[in-house]
Coordinates of C-alpha atoms in Angstrom, one line a residue:
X30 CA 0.0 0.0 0.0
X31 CA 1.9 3.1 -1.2
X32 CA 1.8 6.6 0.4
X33 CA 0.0 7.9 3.4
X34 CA -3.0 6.3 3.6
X35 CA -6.2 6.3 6.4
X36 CA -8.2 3.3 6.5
X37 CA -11.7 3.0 8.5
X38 CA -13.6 0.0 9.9
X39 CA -16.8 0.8 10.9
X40 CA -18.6 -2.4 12.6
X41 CA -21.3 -3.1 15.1
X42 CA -21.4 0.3 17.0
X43 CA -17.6 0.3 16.8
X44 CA -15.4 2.9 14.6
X45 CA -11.9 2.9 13.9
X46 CA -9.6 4.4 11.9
X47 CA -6.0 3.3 11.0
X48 CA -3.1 5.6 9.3
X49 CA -0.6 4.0 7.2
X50 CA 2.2 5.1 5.9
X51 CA 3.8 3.2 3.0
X52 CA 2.1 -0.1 4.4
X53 CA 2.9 0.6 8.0
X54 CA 0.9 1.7 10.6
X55 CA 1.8 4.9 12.5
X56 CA -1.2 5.9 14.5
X57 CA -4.9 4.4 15.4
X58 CA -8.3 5.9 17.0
X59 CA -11.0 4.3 18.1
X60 CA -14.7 4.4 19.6
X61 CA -17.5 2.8 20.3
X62 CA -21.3 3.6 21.0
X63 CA -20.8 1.9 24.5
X64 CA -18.2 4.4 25.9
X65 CA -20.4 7.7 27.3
X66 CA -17.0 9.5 28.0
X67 CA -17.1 12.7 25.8
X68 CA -14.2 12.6 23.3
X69 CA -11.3 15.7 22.8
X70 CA -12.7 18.8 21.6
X71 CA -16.4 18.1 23.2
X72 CA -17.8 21.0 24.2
X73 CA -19.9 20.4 28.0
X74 CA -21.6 21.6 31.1
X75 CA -20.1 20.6 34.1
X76 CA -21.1 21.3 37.7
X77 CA -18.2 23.0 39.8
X78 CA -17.4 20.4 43.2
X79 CA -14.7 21.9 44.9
X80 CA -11.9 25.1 43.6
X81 CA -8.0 24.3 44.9
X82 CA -6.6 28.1 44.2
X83 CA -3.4 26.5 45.4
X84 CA -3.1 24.0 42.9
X85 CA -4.3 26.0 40.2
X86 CA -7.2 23.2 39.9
X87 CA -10.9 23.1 39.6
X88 CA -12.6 19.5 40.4
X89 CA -16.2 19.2 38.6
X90 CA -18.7 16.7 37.8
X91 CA -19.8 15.8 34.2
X92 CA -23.2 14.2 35.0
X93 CA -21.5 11.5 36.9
X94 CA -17.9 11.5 35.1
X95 CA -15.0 13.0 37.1
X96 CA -13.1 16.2 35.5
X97 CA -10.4 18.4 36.6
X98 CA -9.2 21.9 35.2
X99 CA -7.3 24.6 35.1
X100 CA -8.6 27.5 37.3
X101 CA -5.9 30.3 35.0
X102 CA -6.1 33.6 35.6
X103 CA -10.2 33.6 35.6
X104 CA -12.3 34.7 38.8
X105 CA -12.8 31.2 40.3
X106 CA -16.0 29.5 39.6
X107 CA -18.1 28.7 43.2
X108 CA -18.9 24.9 44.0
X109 CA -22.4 24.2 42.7
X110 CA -22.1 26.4 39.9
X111 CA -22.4 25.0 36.2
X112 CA -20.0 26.2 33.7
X113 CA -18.9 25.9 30.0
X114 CA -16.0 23.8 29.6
X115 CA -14.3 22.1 27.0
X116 CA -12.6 18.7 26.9
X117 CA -9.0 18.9 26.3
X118 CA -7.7 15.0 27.3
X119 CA -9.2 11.7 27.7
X120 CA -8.9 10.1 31.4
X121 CA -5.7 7.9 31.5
X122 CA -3.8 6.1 34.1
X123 CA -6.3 6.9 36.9
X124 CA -6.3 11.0 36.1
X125 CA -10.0 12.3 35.1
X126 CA -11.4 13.7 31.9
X127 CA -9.4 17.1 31.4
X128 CA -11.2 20.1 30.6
X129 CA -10.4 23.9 29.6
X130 CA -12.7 26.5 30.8
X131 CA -14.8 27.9 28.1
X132 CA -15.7 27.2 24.2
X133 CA -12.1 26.2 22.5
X134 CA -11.8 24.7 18.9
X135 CA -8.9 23.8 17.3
X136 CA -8.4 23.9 13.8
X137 CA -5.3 22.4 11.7
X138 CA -5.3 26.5 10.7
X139 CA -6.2 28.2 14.2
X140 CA -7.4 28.6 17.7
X141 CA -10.8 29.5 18.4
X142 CA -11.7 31.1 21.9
X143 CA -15.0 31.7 23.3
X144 CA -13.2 33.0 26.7
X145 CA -11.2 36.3 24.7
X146 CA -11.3 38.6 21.4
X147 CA -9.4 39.7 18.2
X148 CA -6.8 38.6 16.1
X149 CA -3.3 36.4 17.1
X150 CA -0.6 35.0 14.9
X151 CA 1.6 32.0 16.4
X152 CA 4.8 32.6 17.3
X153 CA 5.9 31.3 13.9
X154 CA 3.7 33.0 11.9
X155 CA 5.3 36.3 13.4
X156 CA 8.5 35.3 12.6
X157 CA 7.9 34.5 8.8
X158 CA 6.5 37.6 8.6
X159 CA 2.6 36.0 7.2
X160 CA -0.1 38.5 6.8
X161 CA -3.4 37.7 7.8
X162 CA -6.0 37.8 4.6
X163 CA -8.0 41.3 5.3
X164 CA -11.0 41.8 6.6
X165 CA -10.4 38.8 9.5
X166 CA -11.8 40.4 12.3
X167 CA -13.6 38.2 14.7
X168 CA -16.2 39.5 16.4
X169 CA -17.1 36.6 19.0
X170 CA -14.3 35.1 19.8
X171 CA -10.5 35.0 20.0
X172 CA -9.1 34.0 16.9
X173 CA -4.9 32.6 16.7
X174 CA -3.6 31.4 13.5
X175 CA -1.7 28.4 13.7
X176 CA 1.7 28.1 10.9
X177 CA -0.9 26.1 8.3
X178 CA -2.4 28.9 7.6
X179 CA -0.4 30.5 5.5
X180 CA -0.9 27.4 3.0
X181 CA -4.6 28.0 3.0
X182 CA -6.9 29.2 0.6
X183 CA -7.3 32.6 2.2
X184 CA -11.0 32.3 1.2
X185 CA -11.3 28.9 2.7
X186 CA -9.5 30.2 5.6
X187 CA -12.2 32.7 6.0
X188 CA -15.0 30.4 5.7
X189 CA -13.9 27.7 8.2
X190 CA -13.1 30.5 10.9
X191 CA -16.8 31.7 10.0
X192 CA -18.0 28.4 10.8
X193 CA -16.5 28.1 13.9
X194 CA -17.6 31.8 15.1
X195 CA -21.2 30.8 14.6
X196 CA -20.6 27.7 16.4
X197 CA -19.2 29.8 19.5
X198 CA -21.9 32.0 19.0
X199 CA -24.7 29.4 19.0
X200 CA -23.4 28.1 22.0
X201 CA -22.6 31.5 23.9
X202 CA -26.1 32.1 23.3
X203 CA -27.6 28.6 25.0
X204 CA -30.2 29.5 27.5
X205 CA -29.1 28.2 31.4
X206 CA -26.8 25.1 31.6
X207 CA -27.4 22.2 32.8
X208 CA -24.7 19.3 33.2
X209 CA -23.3 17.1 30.0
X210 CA -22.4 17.0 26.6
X211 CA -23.1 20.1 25.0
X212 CA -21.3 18.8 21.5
X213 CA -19.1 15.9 21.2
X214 CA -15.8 16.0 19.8
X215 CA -15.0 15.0 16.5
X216 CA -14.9 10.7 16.2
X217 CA -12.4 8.5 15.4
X218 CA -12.0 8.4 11.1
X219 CA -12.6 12.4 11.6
X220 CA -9.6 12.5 14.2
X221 CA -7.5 10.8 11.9
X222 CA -8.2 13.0 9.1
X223 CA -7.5 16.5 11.2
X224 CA -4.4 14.7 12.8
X225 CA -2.6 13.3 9.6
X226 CA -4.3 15.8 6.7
X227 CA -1.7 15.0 4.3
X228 CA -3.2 11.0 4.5
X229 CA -5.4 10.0 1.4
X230 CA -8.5 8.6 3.2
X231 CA -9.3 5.3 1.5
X232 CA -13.0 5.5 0.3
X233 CA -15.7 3.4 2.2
X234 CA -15.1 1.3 4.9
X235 CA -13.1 -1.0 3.4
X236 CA -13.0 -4.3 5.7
X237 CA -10.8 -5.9 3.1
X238 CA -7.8 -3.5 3.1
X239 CA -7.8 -3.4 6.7
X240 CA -7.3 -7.5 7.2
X241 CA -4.7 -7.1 4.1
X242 CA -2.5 -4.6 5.5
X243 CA -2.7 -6.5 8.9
X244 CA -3.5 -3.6 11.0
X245 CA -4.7 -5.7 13.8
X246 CA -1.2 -8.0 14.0
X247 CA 0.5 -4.4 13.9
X248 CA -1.6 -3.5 16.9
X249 CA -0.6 -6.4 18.7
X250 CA 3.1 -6.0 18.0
X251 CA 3.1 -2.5 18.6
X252 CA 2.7 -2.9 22.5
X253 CA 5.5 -5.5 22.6
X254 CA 8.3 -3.9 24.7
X255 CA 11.0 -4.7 22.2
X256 CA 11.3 -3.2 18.7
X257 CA 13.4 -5.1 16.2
X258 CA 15.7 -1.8 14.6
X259 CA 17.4 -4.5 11.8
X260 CA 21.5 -5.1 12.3
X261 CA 20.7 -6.7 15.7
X262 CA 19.5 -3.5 17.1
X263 CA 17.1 -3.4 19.6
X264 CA 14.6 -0.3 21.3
X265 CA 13.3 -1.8 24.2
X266 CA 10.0 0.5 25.5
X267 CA 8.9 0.8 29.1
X268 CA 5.9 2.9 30.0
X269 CA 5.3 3.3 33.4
X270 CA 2.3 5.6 34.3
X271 CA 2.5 9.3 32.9
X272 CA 6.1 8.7 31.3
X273 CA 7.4 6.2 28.5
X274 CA 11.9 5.6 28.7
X275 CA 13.3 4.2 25.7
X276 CA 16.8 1.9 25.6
X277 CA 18.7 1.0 22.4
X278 CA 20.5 -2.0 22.8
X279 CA 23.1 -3.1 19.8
X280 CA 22.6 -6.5 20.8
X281 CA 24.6 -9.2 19.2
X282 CA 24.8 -7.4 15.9
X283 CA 27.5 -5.5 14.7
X284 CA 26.0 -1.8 14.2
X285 CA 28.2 0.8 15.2
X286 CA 27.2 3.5 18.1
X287 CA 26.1 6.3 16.1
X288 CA 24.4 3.7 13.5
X289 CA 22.1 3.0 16.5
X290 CA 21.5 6.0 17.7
X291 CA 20.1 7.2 14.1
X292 CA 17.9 4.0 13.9
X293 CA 16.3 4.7 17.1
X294 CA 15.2 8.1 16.4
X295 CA 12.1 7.1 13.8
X296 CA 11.4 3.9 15.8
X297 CA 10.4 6.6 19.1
X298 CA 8.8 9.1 16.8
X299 CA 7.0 6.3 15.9
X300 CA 6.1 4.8 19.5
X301 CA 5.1 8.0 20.4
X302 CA 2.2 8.6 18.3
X303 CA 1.1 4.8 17.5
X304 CA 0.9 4.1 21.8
X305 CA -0.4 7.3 22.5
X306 CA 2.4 8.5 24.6
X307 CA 2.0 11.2 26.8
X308 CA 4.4 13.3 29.9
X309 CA 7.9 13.1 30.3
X310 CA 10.0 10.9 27.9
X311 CA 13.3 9.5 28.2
X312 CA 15.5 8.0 25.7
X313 CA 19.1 6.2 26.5
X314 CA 21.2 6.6 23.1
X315 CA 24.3 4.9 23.5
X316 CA 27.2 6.9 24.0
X317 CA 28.1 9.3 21.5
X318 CA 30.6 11.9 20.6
X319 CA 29.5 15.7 20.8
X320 CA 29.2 15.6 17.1
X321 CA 27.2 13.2 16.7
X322 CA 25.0 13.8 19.8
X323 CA 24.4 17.0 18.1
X324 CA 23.4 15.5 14.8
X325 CA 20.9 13.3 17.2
X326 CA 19.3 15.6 18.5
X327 CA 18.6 17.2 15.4
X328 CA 17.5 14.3 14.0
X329 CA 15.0 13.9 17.1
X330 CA 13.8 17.4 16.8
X331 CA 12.9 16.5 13.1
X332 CA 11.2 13.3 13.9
X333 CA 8.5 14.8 15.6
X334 CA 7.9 17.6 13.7
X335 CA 4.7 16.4 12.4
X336 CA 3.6 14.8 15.5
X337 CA 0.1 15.8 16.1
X338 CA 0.6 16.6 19.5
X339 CA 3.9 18.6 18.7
X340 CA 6.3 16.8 21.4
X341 CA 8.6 19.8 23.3
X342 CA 12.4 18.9 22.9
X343 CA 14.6 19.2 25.7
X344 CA 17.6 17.9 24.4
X345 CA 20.6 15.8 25.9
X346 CA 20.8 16.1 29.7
X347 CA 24.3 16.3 31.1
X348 CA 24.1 12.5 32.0
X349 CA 23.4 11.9 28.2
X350 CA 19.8 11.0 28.2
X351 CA 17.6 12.9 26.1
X352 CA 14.5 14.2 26.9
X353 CA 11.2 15.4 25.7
X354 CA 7.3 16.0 27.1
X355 CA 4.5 15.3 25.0
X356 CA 1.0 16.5 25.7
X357 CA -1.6 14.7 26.9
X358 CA -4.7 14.0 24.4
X359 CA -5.8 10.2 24.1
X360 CA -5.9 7.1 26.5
X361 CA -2.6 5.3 26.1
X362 CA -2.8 2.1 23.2
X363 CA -2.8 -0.2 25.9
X364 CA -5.9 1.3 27.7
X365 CA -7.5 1.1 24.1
X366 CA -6.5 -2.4 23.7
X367 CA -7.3 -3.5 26.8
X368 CA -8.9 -7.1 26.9
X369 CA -12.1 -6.0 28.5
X370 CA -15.5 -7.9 27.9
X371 CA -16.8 -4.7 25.5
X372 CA -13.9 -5.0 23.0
X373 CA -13.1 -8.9 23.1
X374 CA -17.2 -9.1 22.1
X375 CA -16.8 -6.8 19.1
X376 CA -13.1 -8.5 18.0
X377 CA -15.9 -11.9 18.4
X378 CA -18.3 -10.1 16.2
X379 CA -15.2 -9.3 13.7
X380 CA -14.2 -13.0 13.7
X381 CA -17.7 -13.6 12.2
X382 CA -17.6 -11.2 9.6
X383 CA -14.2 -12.4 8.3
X384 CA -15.9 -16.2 8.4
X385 CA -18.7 -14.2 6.2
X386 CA -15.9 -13.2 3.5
X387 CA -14.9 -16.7 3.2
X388 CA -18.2 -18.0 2.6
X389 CA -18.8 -20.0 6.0
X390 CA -22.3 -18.6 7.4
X391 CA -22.3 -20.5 10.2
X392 CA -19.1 -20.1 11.8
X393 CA -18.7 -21.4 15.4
X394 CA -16.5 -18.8 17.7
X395 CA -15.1 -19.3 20.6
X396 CA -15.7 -16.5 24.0
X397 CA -14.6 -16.5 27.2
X398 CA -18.1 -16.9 29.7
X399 CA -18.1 -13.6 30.7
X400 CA -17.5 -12.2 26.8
X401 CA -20.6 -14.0 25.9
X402 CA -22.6 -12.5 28.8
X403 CA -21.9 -9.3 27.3
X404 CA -22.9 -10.6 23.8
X405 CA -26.3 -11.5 25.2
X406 CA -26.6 -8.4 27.6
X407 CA -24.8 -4.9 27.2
X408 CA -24.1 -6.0 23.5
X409 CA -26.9 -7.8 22.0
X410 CA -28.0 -4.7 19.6
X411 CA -24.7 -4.7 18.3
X412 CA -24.6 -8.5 18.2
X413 CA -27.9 -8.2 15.9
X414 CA -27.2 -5.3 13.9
X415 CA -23.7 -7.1 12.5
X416 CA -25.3 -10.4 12.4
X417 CA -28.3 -8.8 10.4
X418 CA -25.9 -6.8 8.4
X419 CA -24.6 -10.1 7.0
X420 CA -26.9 -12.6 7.1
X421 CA -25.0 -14.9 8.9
X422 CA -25.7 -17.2 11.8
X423 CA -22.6 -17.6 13.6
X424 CA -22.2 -19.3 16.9
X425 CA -20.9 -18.3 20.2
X426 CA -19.5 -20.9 22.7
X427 CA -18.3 -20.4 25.9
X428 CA -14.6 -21.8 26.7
X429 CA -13.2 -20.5 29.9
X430 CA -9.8 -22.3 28.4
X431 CA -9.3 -18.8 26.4
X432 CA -8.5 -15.6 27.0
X433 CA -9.6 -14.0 23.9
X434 CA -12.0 -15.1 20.9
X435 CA -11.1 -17.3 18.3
X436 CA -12.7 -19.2 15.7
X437 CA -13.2 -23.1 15.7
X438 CA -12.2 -24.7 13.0
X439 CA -13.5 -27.8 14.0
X440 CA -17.6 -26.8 15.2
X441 CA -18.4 -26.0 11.7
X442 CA -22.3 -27.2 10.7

């Protein structure tokens, strides 16, 4: 599969969205119809519980789902009262839903700001000396342009910060809040199209190309600790909670130092986005010579240029690790992946459509008991729905023996 591509697999209540790039997979979003947490860029009510001006931190309530923000320079909120918020991260690692006071929506072109006014250029912007297309003057909201915007069609820049001025507007205007989702944020195939817009989006849902580039097996192996860098190399990944340490290891092949060092830089630009890395990263290059630590670093800096979530370079410590802090956005890969009863029934449900493709419409698949509980219960209207979809009958057996679905080869009717 050449290029950047984006492939979607829309199934059962379940959306998800892969990006390729020349055949490999370099980032992945996913939801689902059964998970009520708002995604990033929603746009809620939540109800004030307690104000820590010491910590810089509100604590609310979004009809029943923790939150936390930042109090900033605003006159703090009172517990009890119900204010605009919008969602900036995903809960992780025991941390709650993060939230940003106010209306904010972010554009591959510019900010939009429901809490300020006028016009702002980023910092780059400024220094390339862009000029904004005249006549930009928003009147409801704080407008920043972000460096893609001096690619844009001016008049398409126009129109898409008209958009999201009315959007502001409309909301500014609600009548009295009252706690939840006022707008949800954008899903998971629209994600992947703002995070990666140079990606060609492959029409449809195309089942097919996801099973032939493999994007599952690439899901598996990208949450295996140890990434093969060719020449014996090895980058072995640790990701304890809210930081992620990377070791290169030259194993029993014969690459030199700085050979190492340079194929460890694309493998962590890599890790970063595809496991949804987020806080304080540390990489271990082997020891180098100031040259070459210097070439490195630039090396590292250029990595992550296009990095969604635009990772903040430190550089080499004097101890020679390097260091970097990424933002924090999306539940970690593993947390996505986790082998809960919800996503081993829809990977069951995915079994059966692939038996569908190869012509067997009665396949017999094998759940764990408490996977088939949720089948029948929690996920019986996506259980019908697929099944209905495809005209199939498949059965689902219970086998405490696995961990996971599979298909039985040997129950066929």
């Amino acid at each position: 599969m050449a290029g950047r591509v984006i492939l979607t697999d829309e199934w059962a209540y379940d959306r998800r969205a892969a990006v390729l790039d020349q055949g490999r997979l370099i980032a992945f979003f996913n939801d689902n119809a059964f998970d009520d947490t708002p995604r990033p860029g929603a746009v809620v009510a939540v109800r004030v519980a307690r104000v820590f001006p010491d910590r810089d931190r509100i604590s609310a309530d979004l009809d029943g789902i923790p939150a936390s923000l930042r109090l900033g320079r605003r006159q703090a909120p009172s517990p009890g009262q119900v204010i605009l918020a919008t969602v900036t991260a995903e809960p992780r690692e025991g941390k709650p839903l993060q939230l940003r006071q106010g209306c904010f929506i972010e554009h591959r072109w510019f900010l939009a700001d429901s809490t300020a006014g006028g016009l702002r250029l980023s910092q780059r912007l400024r220094q390339g000396g862009f000029t904004p297309p005249g006549g930009l003057e928003p009147s409801s909201c704080q407008i920043t342009l972000r460096l893609g915007a001096a690619s844009a069609p001016p008049d398409t820049l126009m129109e898409e910060i008209r958009i999201a001025e009315d959007r502001i507007r409309a909301i500014k205007a609600m009548p009295a809040l009252k706690p939840g989702v006022i707008e949800n944020g954008p899903d998971a195939i629209t994600t992947a199209r703002q995070a990666f817009p140079d990606a060609e989006p492959v029409p449809g849902d195309d089942s097919t190309a996801w099973l032939q580039a493999g994007v599952d097996e690439q899901l598996e192996a990208a949450l295996r600790p140890r990434v093969d860098l060719g020449g014996g190399g090895i980058l072995h990944v640790s990701t304890p909670p809210g930081a992620a340490v990377f070791d290169g290891d030259s194993g029993d092949g014969d690459m030199t130092l700085r050979a190492l060092a340079a194929a460890m830089v694309p493998a962590i630009a890599r890790a970063l986005v595809l496991r949804r890395i987020s806080g304080p990263v540390v990489a271990d290059f082997p020891r180098l010579n100031p040259a070459d630590r210097r070439a490195i670093g630039a090396n590292m800096v250029e990595a992550v240029e296009h990095d969604p979530l635009r990772p903040q370079c430190h550089g080499f410590e004097p101890g020679g690790l390097y260091t970097m802090t990424r933002p924090w956005r999306w539940r970690p890969l593993a947390d996505l992946m986790a082998g809960d009863d919800r996503r081993l029934g829809l990977d069951a449900l995915r079994l059966a459509r692939a038996a569908a493709g190869g012509h067997d419409m009665a396949p017999a698949i094998r759940v764990p008991a408490s996977v088939l509980a949720w089948l029948e219960g929690e996920g019986a209207a996506a259980r019908l729905a697929a099944l209905k979809s495809l005209a199939i009958s498949p059965r689902f057996l219970s086998d405490e023996g696995i961990s996971r679905p599979v298909r039985d080869e040997t129950a066929r009717s």
